[in-house]
Amino acid sequence: MNAPRSLIVTESGPDLVPTKPDFEGTGDTLIRVSHSSVNYKDAMALEGSVGIIRTYPTVAGIDAVGEVLESDSLTPGTLVTVNGWGIGERRHGGYTQSMRIDASRLTPVPSPFDAWTAAAIGTAGYTAALAVAAYEKTRPDQGDLPVLVTGATGGVGSVTVQLLASRGHTVAALTGRPDEYGDYLRDLGATEIIDRAEFEHPGKPLQKIRFAGALDAIGGAPLANVLASVRWGGTVTACGRAAGNEIPTTVMPFILRNVHLVGVNSVDAPREYREEAWQLLAESLDVDKLSAYTQTIDLEGVEAVGRGLLAGTGHGRTVVEVM
C-alpha cells in the first residue's frame, strides 16, 4: 500500500510529497479528509499567484470534506465540510488526509449529500449559493427580464445557473464559448446564451436595459457593462475577478438607476451565512445535473485541472479523491 501523500506549494511550485503530521494544522477537532475539489483560487495558488499562499510550504486546497474523528463538540462520524476559512492559503489545506481545525469552522453536510457530492459542490457551489441568497434578499420583481450569470461555464457559474433556474428565475448565461457550451448551459436551465465578447471592453456608463439583475463571477470590464445594463433597482452580486480587479465604471448606474452592487465573500462568511447557503443547496440543487458536469481525479491530476481553469479551457466541477 502506498504511503499517504499531500500536495503542497513551495516557493518553486507545487509538489506531491509524503504526508507529515504537521500538515494537519491545529484546532480542537480532527477530521479524516476523504475529498476536496479544484477551484479557480486553487489553480491560482498552484501557479504561484501573489497573495494566495501566504507562507511556504503550504498544503493547497481551499476545500476539505470528511468525517469527524475527534472533537469535544461534534459526534465522531459526522460528515463535515470546510470551505475557505483560510485553508490552502493562510494554513494547510485540504489536499492531505487529515486536518485539525476548530469545530466552529466546520459545517455539517446536509443529509441529501454524501462526501463526494459535498466536494463537488465545494467552495464554488457554496459561493454560488451565497450569491443566490444575497440576490434573492434584495432583488425587485424580475418582470420579463432575465437574470444574467457571468462566467457561466465555470464552477461558480454552472451551479449558479442551475440554482437560479430551479428557483424559478429566467436565466441568461454569459460565456466566452457560446457555440461550444450553449447546449450545456441550456441543460442547466439557461434560456439565453450571450457571447462574452459583447462585454469584454468598457462601454457607456448607462446602456440599454437588458437584465433584471446579475450574478457576476468574473469582475473587470464585463462587470462594468453588466452594471450599466441592469434595470432600475436591480441587484448585481460580485464574487470573482477572473477578468480583472478593476471595474471601469462610474456612479451612474447607482445614482440614476438605483442599482445595488453586493459583494460575496465566501472565505470569511459567518456560520449563519454558510448554513443558509448549504440549506439552499439542499433545497434546490439537482445532484444528477451536478454529477453530469463533475469529473473525479486524484491528487496527481490536480495541477493539470488547475492549468485548464486558468487557461479558460475547463468547465464544471472537479472532485479530488484525497484518500
PDB file of N, CA and C in Angstrom, residues 174-262:
ATOM      1  N   LEU A 174     -23.709  34.163 -19.646  1.00  0.00           N
ATOM      2  CA  LEU A 174     -22.627  34.804 -20.395  1.00  0.00           C
ATOM      3  C   LEU A 174     -21.416  33.879 -20.419  1.00  0.00           C
ATOM      4  N   THR A 175     -20.909  33.599 -21.615  1.00  0.00           N
ATOM      5  CA  THR A 175     -19.761  32.703 -21.757  1.00  0.00           C
ATOM      6  C   THR A 175     -18.911  33.114 -22.943  1.00  0.00           C
ATOM      7  N   GLY A 176     -17.620  32.851 -22.845  1.00  0.00           N
ATOM      8  CA  GLY A 176     -16.726  33.103 -23.958  1.00  0.00           C
ATOM      9  C   GLY A 176     -16.766  32.021 -25.016  1.00  0.00           C
ATOM     10  N   ARG A 177     -17.528  30.950 -24.758  1.00  0.00           N
ATOM     11  CA  ARG A 177     -17.597  29.827 -25.691  1.00  0.00           C
ATOM     12  C   ARG A 177     -19.057  29.440 -25.954  1.00  0.00           C
ATOM     13  N   PRO A 178     -19.834  30.355 -26.525  1.00  0.00           N
ATOM     14  CA  PRO A 178     -21.273  30.094 -26.694  1.00  0.00           C
ATOM     15  C   PRO A 178     -21.586  28.928 -27.623  1.00  0.00           C
ATOM     16  N   ASP A 179     -20.817  28.760 -28.686  1.00  0.00           N
ATOM     17  CA  ASP A 179     -21.088  27.649 -29.608  1.00  0.00           C
ATOM     18  C   ASP A 179     -20.752  26.307 -28.968  1.00  0.00           C
ATOM     19  N   GLU A 180     -19.666  26.283 -28.210  1.00  0.00           N
ATOM     20  CA  GLU A 180     -19.199  25.042 -27.603  1.00  0.00           C
ATOM     21  C   GLU A 180     -20.063  24.609 -26.424  1.00  0.00           C
ATOM     22  N   TYR A 181     -20.522  25.589 -25.643  1.00  0.00           N
ATOM     23  CA  TYR A 181     -21.198  25.245 -24.395  1.00  0.00           C
ATOM     24  C   TYR A 181     -22.633  25.749 -24.290  1.00  0.00           C
ATOM     25  N   GLY A 182     -23.208  26.172 -25.391  1.00  0.00           N
ATOM     26  CA  GLY A 182     -24.590  26.626 -25.370  1.00  0.00           C
ATOM     27  C   GLY A 182     -25.554  25.547 -24.895  1.00  0.00           C
ATOM     28  N   ASP A 183     -25.426  24.354 -25.447  1.00  0.00           N
ATOM     29  CA  ASP A 183     -26.323  23.262 -25.055  1.00  0.00           C
ATOM     30  C   ASP A 183     -26.112  22.876 -23.594  1.00  0.00           C
ATOM     31  N   TYR A 184     -24.869  22.882 -23.142  1.00  0.00           N
ATOM     32  CA  TYR A 184     -24.559  22.581 -21.748  1.00  0.00           C
ATOM     33  C   TYR A 184     -25.289  23.545 -20.814  1.00  0.00           C
ATOM     34  N   LEU A 185     -25.244  24.836 -21.136  1.00  0.00           N
ATOM     35  CA  LEU A 185     -25.872  25.832 -20.279  1.00  0.00           C
ATOM     36  C   LEU A 185     -27.393  25.758 -20.345  1.00  0.00           C
ATOM     37  N   ARG A 186     -27.920  25.423 -21.504  1.00  0.00           N
ATOM     38  CA  ARG A 186     -29.386  25.244 -21.601  1.00  0.00           C
ATOM     39  C   ARG A 186     -29.827  24.051 -20.771  1.00  0.00           C
ATOM     40  N   ASP A 187     -29.036  23.006 -20.750  1.00  0.00           N
ATOM     41  CA  ASP A 187     -29.362  21.842 -19.930  1.00  0.00           C
ATOM     42  C   ASP A 187     -29.397  22.201 -18.443  1.00  0.00           C
ATOM     43  N   LEU A 188     -28.590  23.181 -18.045  1.00  0.00           N
ATOM     44  CA  LEU A 188     -28.580  23.616 -16.650  1.00  0.00           C
ATOM     45  C   LEU A 188     -29.751  24.534 -16.320  1.00  0.00           C
ATOM     46  N   GLY A 189     -30.396  25.071 -17.370  1.00  0.00           N
ATOM     47  CA  GLY A 189     -31.560  25.911 -17.118  1.00  0.00           C
ATOM     48  C   GLY A 189     -31.527  27.286 -17.743  1.00  0.00           C
ATOM     49  N   ALA A 190     -30.431  27.651 -18.424  1.00  0.00           N
ATOM     50  CA  ALA A 190     -30.381  28.961 -19.072  1.00  0.00           C
ATOM     51  C   ALA A 190     -31.296  28.984 -20.291  1.00  0.00           C
ATOM     52  N   THR A 191     -31.984  30.090 -20.504  1.00  0.00           N
ATOM     53  CA  THR A 191     -32.863  30.239 -21.665  1.00  0.00           C
ATOM     54  C   THR A 191     -32.250  31.123 -22.745  1.00  0.00           C
ATOM     55  N   GLU A 192     -31.178  31.839 -22.405  1.00  0.00           N
ATOM     56  CA  GLU A 192     -30.493  32.719 -23.358  1.00  0.00           C
ATOM     57  C   GLU A 192     -28.998  32.594 -23.148  1.00  0.00           C
ATOM     58  N   ILE A 193     -28.251  32.452 -24.244  1.00  0.00           N
ATOM     59  CA  ILE A 193     -26.793  32.344 -24.192  1.00  0.00           C
ATOM     60  C   ILE A 193     -26.217  33.591 -24.843  1.00  0.00           C
ATOM     61  N   ILE A 194     -25.327  34.282 -24.128  1.00  0.00           N
ATOM     62  CA  ILE A 194     -24.763  35.545 -24.600  1.00  0.00           C
ATOM     63  C   ILE A 194     -23.248  35.407 -24.695  1.00  0.00           C
ATOM     64  N   ASP A 195     -22.693  35.890 -25.796  1.00  0.00           N
ATOM     65  CA  ASP A 195     -21.253  35.831 -26.020  1.00  0.00           C
ATOM     66  C   ASP A 195     -20.549  36.870 -25.147  1.00  0.00           C
ATOM     67  N   ARG A 196     -19.571  36.424 -24.398  1.00  0.00           N
ATOM     68  CA  ARG A 196     -18.820  37.320 -23.527  1.00  0.00           C
ATOM     69  C   ARG A 196     -18.136  38.441 -24.308  1.00  0.00           C
ATOM     70  N   ALA A 197     -17.866  38.234 -25.578  1.00  0.00           N
ATOM     71  CA  ALA A 197     -17.192  39.252 -26.383  1.00  0.00           C
ATOM     72  C   ALA A 197     -17.958  40.575 -26.384  1.00  0.00           C
ATOM     73  N   GLU A 198     -19.282  40.509 -26.209  1.00  0.00           N
ATOM     74  CA  GLU A 198     -20.097  41.733 -26.166  1.00  0.00           C
ATOM     75  C   GLU A 198     -19.796  42.583 -24.938  1.00  0.00           C
ATOM     76  N   PHE A 199     -19.173  41.995 -23.920  1.00  0.00           N
ATOM     77  CA  PHE A 199     -18.996  42.675 -22.639  1.00  0.00           C
ATOM     78  C   PHE A 199     -17.540  42.892 -22.262  1.00  0.00           C
ATOM     79  N   GLU A 200     -16.613  42.520 -23.111  1.00  0.00           N
ATOM     80  CA  GLU A 200     -15.211  42.490 -22.703  1.00  0.00           C
ATOM     81  C   GLU A 200     -14.526  43.846 -22.689  1.00  0.00           C
ATOM     82  N   HIS A 201     -15.075  44.830 -23.390  1.00  0.00           N
ATOM     83  CA  HIS A 201     -14.436  46.152 -23.448  1.00  0.00           C
ATOM     84  C   HIS A 201     -15.330  47.199 -22.796  1.00  0.00           C
ATOM     85  N   PRO A 202     -14.735  48.157 -22.079  1.00  0.00           N
ATOM     86  CA  PRO A 202     -15.542  49.164 -21.400  1.00  0.00           C
ATOM     87  C   PRO A 202     -16.506  49.852 -22.363  1.00  0.00           C
ATOM     88  N   GLY A 203     -17.739  50.028 -21.917  1.00  0.00           N
ATOM     89  CA  GLY A 203     -18.764  50.665 -22.741  1.00  0.00           C
ATOM     90  C   GLY A 203     -19.295  51.924 -22.086  1.00  0.00           C
ATOM     91  N   LYS A 204     -20.458  52.361 -22.493  1.00  0.00           N
ATOM     92  CA  LYS A 204     -21.059  53.571 -21.938  1.00  0.00           C
ATOM     93  C   LYS A 204     -21.456  53.338 -20.476  1.00  0.00           C
ATOM     94  N   PRO A 205     -21.461  54.406 -19.671  1.00  0.00           N
ATOM     95  CA  PRO A 205     -21.808  54.259 -18.256  1.00  0.00           C
ATOM     96  C   PRO A 205     -23.223  53.736 -18.038  1.00  0.00           C
ATOM     97  N   LEU A 206     -24.148  54.115 -18.944  1.00  0.00           N
ATOM     98  CA  LEU A 206     -25.504  53.590 -18.934  1.00  0.00           C
ATOM     99  C   LEU A 206     -25.809  53.036 -20.314  1.00  0.00           C
ATOM    100  N   GLN A 207     -26.316  51.816 -20.368  1.00  0.00           N
ATOM    101  CA  GLN A 207     -26.597  51.158 -21.629  1.00  0.00           C
ATOM    102  C   GLN A 207     -28.047  50.684 -21.653  1.00  0.00           C
ATOM    103  N   LYS A 208     -28.456  50.112 -22.751  1.00  0.00           N
ATOM    104  CA  LYS A 208     -29.811  49.588 -22.860  1.00  0.00           C
ATOM    105  C   LYS A 208     -30.080  48.595 -21.737  1.00  0.00           C
ATOM    106  N   ILE A 209     -31.243  48.717 -21.105  1.00  0.00           N
ATOM    107  CA  ILE A 209     -31.606  47.809 -20.028  1.00  0.00           C
ATOM    108  C   ILE A 209     -31.923  46.434 -20.614  1.00  0.00           C
ATOM    109  N   ARG A 210     -31.191  45.440 -20.129  1.00  0.00           N
ATOM    110  CA  ARG A 210     -31.358  44.072 -20.644  1.00  0.00           C
ATOM    111  C   ARG A 210     -31.654  43.044 -19.555  1.00  0.00           C
ATOM    112  N   PHE A 211     -31.295  43.368 -18.297  1.00  0.00           N
ATOM    113  CA  PHE A 211     -31.350  42.360 -17.245  1.00  0.00           C
ATOM    114  C   PHE A 211     -32.056  42.882 -15.989  1.00  0.00           C
ATOM    115  N   ALA A 212     -32.743  41.972 -15.332  1.00  0.00           N
ATOM    116  CA  ALA A 212     -33.360  42.314 -14.048  1.00  0.00           C
ATOM    117  C   ALA A 212     -32.306  42.450 -12.960  1.00  0.00           C
ATOM    118  N   GLY A 213     -31.231  41.725 -13.107  1.00  0.00           N
ATOM    119  CA  GLY A 213     -30.122  41.722 -12.163  1.00  0.00           C
ATOM    120  C   GLY A 213     -29.061  40.784 -12.703  1.00  0.00           C
ATOM    121  N   ALA A 214     -28.046  40.547 -11.910  1.00  0.00           N
ATOM    122  CA  ALA A 214     -26.970  39.680 -12.388  1.00  0.00           C
ATOM    123  C   ALA A 214     -26.199  39.108 -11.219  1.00  0.00           C
ATOM    124  N   LEU A 215     -25.611  37.939 -11.458  1.00  0.00           N
ATOM    125  CA  LEU A 215     -24.691  37.315 -10.509  1.00  0.00           C
ATOM    126  C   LEU A 215     -23.369  37.156 -11.237  1.00  0.00           C
ATOM    127  N   ASP A 216     -22.397  37.975 -10.845  1.00  0.00           N
ATOM    128  CA  ASP A 216     -21.135  38.066 -11.567  1.00  0.00           C
ATOM    129  C   ASP A 216     -20.042  37.285 -10.859  1.00  0.00           C
ATOM    130  N   ALA A 217     -19.274  36.537 -11.645  1.00  0.00           N
ATOM    131  CA  ALA A 217     -18.177  35.750 -11.082  1.00  0.00           C
ATOM    132  C   ALA A 217     -16.826  36.104 -11.691  1.00  0.00           C
ATOM    133  N   ILE A 218     -16.750  37.191 -12.489  1.00  0.00           N
ATOM    134  CA  ILE A 218     -15.500  37.452 -13.204  1.00  0.00           C
ATOM    135  C   ILE A 218     -14.951  38.866 -13.028  1.00  0.00           C
ATOM    136  N   GLY A 219     -15.759  39.843 -12.643  1.00  0.00           N
ATOM    137  CA  GLY A 219     -15.256  41.183 -12.413  1.00  0.00           C
ATOM    138  C   GLY A 219     -14.827  41.895 -13.686  1.00  0.00           C
ATOM    139  N   GLY A 220     -13.947  42.889 -13.543  1.00  0.00           N
ATOM    140  CA  GLY A 220     -13.374  43.607 -14.674  1.00  0.00           C
ATOM    141  C   GLY A 220     -14.387  44.341 -15.528  1.00  0.00           C
ATOM    142  N   ALA A 221     -14.019  44.548 -16.811  1.00  0.00           N
ATOM    143  CA  ALA A 221     -14.880  45.262 -17.745  1.00  0.00           C
ATOM    144  C   ALA A 221     -16.249  44.600 -17.921  1.00  0.00           C
ATOM    145  N   PRO A 222     -16.345  43.264 -17.960  1.00  0.00           N
ATOM    146  CA  PRO A 222     -17.675  42.668 -18.063  1.00  0.00           C
ATOM    147  C   PRO A 222     -18.618  43.099 -16.940  1.00  0.00           C
ATOM    148  N   LEU A 223     -18.103  43.187 -15.716  1.00  0.00           N
ATOM    149  CA  LEU A 223     -18.947  43.623 -14.607  1.00  0.00           C
ATOM    150  C   LEU A 223     -19.413  45.064 -14.807  1.00  0.00           C
ATOM    151  N   ALA A 224     -18.534  45.928 -15.294  1.00  0.00           N
ATOM    152  CA  ALA A 224     -18.927  47.315 -15.551  1.00  0.00           C
ATOM    153  C   ALA A 224     -20.061  47.384 -16.566  1.00  0.00           C
ATOM    154  N   ASN A 225     -19.966  46.592 -17.616  1.00  0.00           N
ATOM    155  CA  ASN A 225     -21.019  46.585 -18.637  1.00  0.00           C
ATOM    156  C   ASN A 225     -22.317  45.974 -18.109  1.00  0.00           C
ATOM    157  N   VAL A 226     -22.190  45.006 -17.238  1.00  0.00           N
ATOM    158  CA  VAL A 226     -23.383  44.419 -16.609  1.00  0.00           C
ATOM    159  C   VAL A 226     -24.096  45.475 -15.775  1.00  0.00           C
ATOM    160  N   LEU A 227     -23.348  46.189 -14.945  1.00  0.00           N
ATOM    161  CA  LEU A 227     -23.943  47.232 -14.105  1.00  0.00           C
ATOM    162  C   LEU A 227     -24.686  48.272 -14.945  1.00  0.00           C
ATOM    163  N   ALA A 228     -24.141  48.561 -16.110  1.00  0.00           N
ATOM    164  CA  ALA A 228     -24.740  49.566 -16.989  1.00  0.00           C
ATOM    165  C   ALA A 228     -25.970  49.054 -17.716  1.00  0.00           C
ATOM    166  N   SER A 229     -26.248  47.743 -17.614  1.00  0.00           N
ATOM    167  CA  SER A 229     -27.334  47.127 -18.390  1.00  0.00           C
ATOM    168  C   SER A 229     -28.463  46.574 -17.521  1.00  0.00           C
ATOM    169  N   VAL A 230     -28.407  46.873 -16.225  1.00  0.00           N
ATOM    170  CA  VAL A 230     -29.402  46.347 -15.289  1.00  0.00           C
ATOM    171  C   VAL A 230     -30.508  47.375 -15.068  1.00  0.00           C
ATOM    172  N   ARG A 231     -31.714  46.889 -14.907  1.00  0.00           N
ATOM    173  CA  ARG A 231     -32.890  47.742 -14.751  1.00  0.00           C
ATOM    174  C   ARG A 231     -32.825  48.555 -13.465  1.00  0.00           C
ATOM    175  N   TRP A 232     -33.717  49.538 -13.364  1.00  0.00           N
ATOM    176  CA  TRP A 232     -33.805  50.370 -12.162  1.00  0.00           C
ATOM    177  C   TRP A 232     -34.084  49.475 -10.945  1.00  0.00           C
ATOM    178  N   GLY A 233     -33.264  49.661  -9.901  1.00  0.00           N
ATOM    179  CA  GLY A 233     -33.457  48.917  -8.672  1.00  0.00           C
ATOM    180  C   GLY A 233     -32.901  47.507  -8.686  1.00  0.00           C
ATOM    181  N   GLY A 234     -32.249  47.115  -9.771  1.00  0.00           N
ATOM    182  CA  GLY A 234     -31.732  45.753  -9.876  1.00  0.00           C
ATOM    183  C   GLY A 234     -30.523  45.513  -8.987  1.00  0.00           C
ATOM    184  N   THR A 235     -30.263  44.243  -8.697  1.00  0.00           N
ATOM    185  CA  THR A 235     -29.138  43.843  -7.849  1.00  0.00           C
ATOM    186  C   THR A 235     -28.130  43.045  -8.655  1.00  0.00           C
ATOM    187  N   VAL A 236     -26.846  43.364  -8.450  1.00  0.00           N
ATOM    188  CA  VAL A 236     -25.746  42.610  -9.043  1.00  0.00           C
ATOM    189  C   VAL A 236     -24.854  42.129  -7.907  1.00  0.00           C
ATOM    190  N   THR A 237     -24.633  40.822  -7.822  1.00  0.00           N
ATOM    191  CA  THR A 237     -23.689  40.299  -6.837  1.00  0.00           C
ATOM    192  C   THR A 237     -22.347  40.067  -7.516  1.00  0.00           C
ATOM    193  N   ALA A 238     -21.268  40.199  -6.751  1.00  0.00           N
ATOM    194  CA  ALA A 238     -19.919  40.043  -7.308  1.00  0.00           C
ATOM    195  C   ALA A 238     -19.099  39.150  -6.398  1.00  0.00           C
ATOM    196  N   CYS A 239     -18.463  38.118  -6.995  1.00  0.00           N
ATOM    197  CA  CYS A 239     -17.691  37.180  -6.171  1.00  0.00           C
ATOM    198  C   CYS A 239     -16.380  36.743  -6.807  1.00  0.00           C
ATOM    199  N   GLY A 240     -15.991  37.285  -7.969  1.00  0.00           N
ATOM    200  CA  GLY A 240     -14.776  36.805  -8.627  1.00  0.00           C
ATOM    201  C   GLY A 240     -14.038  37.896  -9.367  1.00  0.00           C
ATOM    202  N   ARG A 241     -12.842  37.535  -9.866  1.00  0.00           N
ATOM    203  CA  ARG A 241     -12.006  38.524 -10.538  1.00  0.00           C
ATOM    204  C   ARG A 241     -11.215  37.938 -11.700  1.00  0.00           C
ATOM    205  N   ALA A 242     -11.749  36.913 -12.339  1.00  0.00           N
ATOM    206  CA  ALA A 242     -11.034  36.288 -13.448  1.00  0.00           C
ATOM    207  C   ALA A 242     -10.771  37.266 -14.583  1.00  0.00           C
ATOM    208  N   ALA A 243     -11.643  38.261 -14.754  1.00  0.00           N
ATOM    209  CA  ALA A 243     -11.459  39.254 -15.819  1.00  0.00           C
ATOM    210  C   ALA A 243     -10.768  40.521 -15.321  1.00  0.00           C
ATOM    211  N   GLY A 244     -10.347  40.525 -14.060  1.00  0.00           N
ATOM    212  CA  GLY A 244      -9.604  41.670 -13.544  1.00  0.00           C
ATOM    213  C   GLY A 244     -10.159  42.208 -12.238  1.00  0.00           C
ATOM    214  N   ASN A 245      -9.283  42.910 -11.506  1.00  0.00           N
ATOM    215  CA  ASN A 245      -9.674  43.505 -10.229  1.00  0.00           C
ATOM    216  C   ASN A 245     -10.376  44.843 -10.385  1.00  0.00           C
ATOM    217  N   GLU A 246     -10.066  45.561 -11.445  1.00  0.00           N
ATOM    218  CA  GLU A 246     -10.608  46.903 -11.640  1.00  0.00           C
ATOM    219  C   GLU A 246     -11.982  46.844 -12.294  1.00  0.00           C
ATOM    220  N   ILE A 247     -12.865  47.783 -11.902  1.00  0.00           N
ATOM    221  CA  ILE A 247     -14.180  47.909 -12.532  1.00  0.00           C
ATOM    222  C   ILE A 247     -14.235  49.288 -13.200  1.00  0.00           C
ATOM    223  N   PRO A 248     -14.074  49.359 -14.533  1.00  0.00           N
ATOM    224  CA  PRO A 248     -14.053  50.651 -15.230  1.00  0.00           C
ATOM    225  C   PRO A 248     -15.469  51.216 -15.415  1.00  0.00           C
ATOM    226  N   THR A 249     -16.037  51.695 -14.316  1.00  0.00           N
ATOM    227  CA  THR A 249     -17.408  52.186 -14.363  1.00  0.00           C
ATOM    228  C   THR A 249     -17.486  53.564 -13.712  1.00  0.00           C
ATOM    229  N   THR A 250     -18.695  54.093 -13.613  1.00  0.00           N
ATOM    230  CA  THR A 250     -18.945  55.379 -12.963  1.00  0.00           C
ATOM    231  C   THR A 250     -20.049  55.181 -11.926  1.00  0.00           C
ATOM    232  N   VAL A 251     -20.420  56.256 -11.269  1.00  0.00           N
ATOM    233  CA  VAL A 251     -21.512  56.180 -10.300  1.00  0.00           C
ATOM    234  C   VAL A 251     -22.879  56.159 -10.977  1.00  0.00           C
ATOM    235  N   MET A 252     -22.932  56.324 -12.293  1.00  0.00           N
ATOM    236  CA  MET A 252     -24.210  56.499 -12.990  1.00  0.00           C
ATOM    237  C   MET A 252     -25.217  55.365 -12.756  1.00  0.00           C
ATOM    238  N   PRO A 253     -24.812  54.084 -12.858  1.00  0.00           N
ATOM    239  CA  PRO A 253     -25.808  53.034 -12.612  1.00  0.00           C
ATOM    240  C   PRO A 253     -26.406  53.095 -11.207  1.00  0.00           C
ATOM    241  N   PHE A 254     -25.617  53.588 -10.265  1.00  0.00           N
ATOM    242  CA  PHE A 254     -26.057  53.588  -8.878  1.00  0.00           C
ATOM    243  C   PHE A 254     -26.963  54.777  -8.556  1.00  0.00           C
ATOM    244  N   ILE A 255     -26.633  55.954  -9.110  1.00  0.00           N
ATOM    245  CA  ILE A 255     -27.405  57.140  -8.738  1.00  0.00           C
ATOM    246  C   ILE A 255     -28.548  57.436  -9.707  1.00  0.00           C
ATOM    247  N   LEU A 256     -28.516  56.869 -10.914  1.00  0.00           N
ATOM    248  CA  LEU A 256     -29.603  57.103 -11.859  1.00  0.00           C
ATOM    249  C   LEU A 256     -30.537  55.900 -12.016  1.00  0.00           C
ATOM    250  N   ARG A 257     -30.036  54.703 -11.730  1.00  0.00           N
ATOM    251  CA  ARG A 257     -30.890  53.514 -11.828  1.00  0.00           C
ATOM    252  C   ARG A 257     -31.019  52.757 -10.502  1.00  0.00           C
ATOM    253  N   ASN A 258     -30.430  53.305  -9.466  1.00  0.00           N
ATOM    254  CA  ASN A 258     -30.585  52.706  -8.135  1.00  0.00           C
ATOM    255  C   ASN A 258     -30.105  51.242  -8.107  1.00  0.00           C
ATOM    256  N   VAL A 259     -29.086  50.947  -8.917  1.00  0.00           N
ATOM    257  CA  VAL A 259     -28.543  49.590  -8.972  1.00  0.00           C
ATOM    258  C   VAL A 259     -27.780  49.285  -7.688  1.00  0.00           C
ATOM    259  N   HIS A 260     -27.938  48.058  -7.183  1.00  0.00           N
ATOM    260  CA  HIS A 260     -27.259  47.610  -5.965  1.00  0.00           C
ATOM    261  C   HIS A 260     -26.125  46.664  -6.352  1.00  0.00           C
ATOM    262  N   LEU A 261     -24.920  46.948  -5.872  1.00  0.00           N
ATOM    263  CA  LEU A 261     -23.782  46.045  -6.061  1.00  0.00           C
ATOM    264  C   LEU A 261     -23.485  45.394  -4.715  1.00  0.00           C
ATOM    265  N   VAL A 262     -23.613  44.081  -4.654  1.00  0.00           N
ATOM    266  CA  VAL A 262     -23.482  43.339  -3.395  1.00  0.00           C
ATOM    267  C   VAL A 262     -22.288  42.408  -3.480  1.00  0.00           C
TER     268      VAL A 262
END
